[in-house]
Amino acid sequence: MHALPDGEAEISLVVRLPWEDVARLGQEAGRLASQMQRPVTLDEAVSHRLRSARSAAHAKPGGEQPAAAMPPSVSASVSSLPSRPPAEQARQAIERINGSA
């Protein structure tokens, strides 16, 4: 962990994600890039998603905390997908990220 000049902190870690989650983060990065009119990395998309979840948690009455970093709508839609071989998952996730699916 290290401090950033803007007063925030940065933590580096490794997280294993299913390809569907990576594809959804790619879609989030694309949406943010369109909104911000500049390229957005997956790291930025994750940070935005975590900040959004944190803001939503602070707005809830009773101080409820989110159960996971991804909003329930994302994790629910991912878990309901049928199982496919890893190579097929990777190919489809990359196509979704690249916008060719």
XYZ file of C-alpha atoms in Angstrom:
101
model
C 0.000 0.000 0.000
C 1.210 3.517 -0.672
C -0.186 7.020 -0.337
C -1.163 9.019 -3.406
C -0.701 12.785 -3.803
C -4.484 13.341 -3.858
C -4.812 12.006 -0.295
C -6.016 8.523 -1.219
C -4.163 5.228 -0.865
C -3.413 2.565 -3.462
C -3.323 -1.144 -2.679
C -1.998 -3.685 -5.167
C -3.352 -7.215 -5.044
C -4.059 -10.201 -7.249
C -7.652 -11.359 -7.642
C -8.785 -14.404 -9.615
C -12.019 -13.686 -11.498
C -14.202 -15.719 -13.835
C -14.044 -14.534 -17.447
C -17.626 -13.308 -17.245
C -16.634 -10.858 -14.488
C -13.666 -9.652 -16.545
C -15.998 -9.098 -19.498
C -18.401 -7.115 -17.320
C -15.530 -4.974 -16.052
C -14.571 -4.382 -19.679
C -18.120 -3.271 -20.388
C -17.992 -0.985 -17.344
C -14.681 0.465 -18.582
C -16.260 1.096 -21.994
C -19.259 2.813 -20.412
C -16.995 4.996 -18.255
C -14.761 5.800 -21.233
C -17.800 6.988 -23.166
C -18.976 9.039 -20.203
C -15.529 10.546 -19.479
C -14.557 10.937 -23.167
C -11.185 9.217 -22.608
C -9.762 5.701 -22.374
C -10.457 3.921 -19.072
C -8.475 0.930 -17.777
C -9.966 -2.100 -16.061
C -8.228 -0.871 -12.885
C -10.179 2.384 -13.105
C -13.405 0.478 -13.743
C -12.815 -1.652 -10.631
C -12.028 1.443 -8.541
C -15.185 3.136 -9.803
C -17.257 0.022 -9.042
C -15.826 -0.206 -5.520
C -16.419 3.485 -4.870
C -19.996 3.159 -6.134
C -20.610 0.189 -3.826
C -19.052 2.081 -0.913
C -21.203 5.170 -1.584
C -24.322 3.015 -1.781
C -23.406 1.339 1.519
C -23.049 4.699 3.246
C -26.430 5.804 1.929
C -28.282 2.758 3.303
C -30.129 3.154 6.603
C -28.766 1.123 9.475
C -25.189 1.151 8.170
C -25.551 -2.028 6.106
C -22.356 -3.017 4.314
C -22.265 -4.618 0.869
C -21.661 -8.359 0.930
C -19.229 -8.263 -2.008
C -17.281 -5.789 -4.112
C -19.502 -6.409 -7.129
C -23.126 -5.260 -6.877
C -25.655 -8.097 -6.509
C -27.001 -7.501 -10.015
C -23.584 -8.259 -11.514
C -22.766 -11.291 -9.379
C -26.280 -12.721 -9.801
C -26.160 -12.419 -13.571
C -22.723 -14.021 -13.655
C -23.659 -16.964 -11.439
C -26.761 -17.709 -13.529
C -24.725 -18.237 -16.699
C -24.345 -21.830 -17.901
C -20.965 -23.516 -17.479
C -18.688 -23.555 -20.508
C -15.132 -24.791 -21.071
C -12.513 -22.223 -19.907
C -11.184 -21.665 -23.442
C -14.693 -20.842 -24.673
C -15.255 -18.513 -21.697
C -11.997 -16.705 -22.444
C -12.802 -16.333 -26.155
C -16.279 -14.970 -25.476
C -15.052 -12.616 -22.742
C -12.388 -11.180 -25.042
C -14.957 -10.739 -27.822
C -17.258 -8.877 -25.388
C -14.419 -6.640 -24.225
C -13.441 -5.873 -27.813
C -17.063 -5.272 -28.758
C -17.111 -7.917 -31.459
C -19.681 -10.231 -29.835
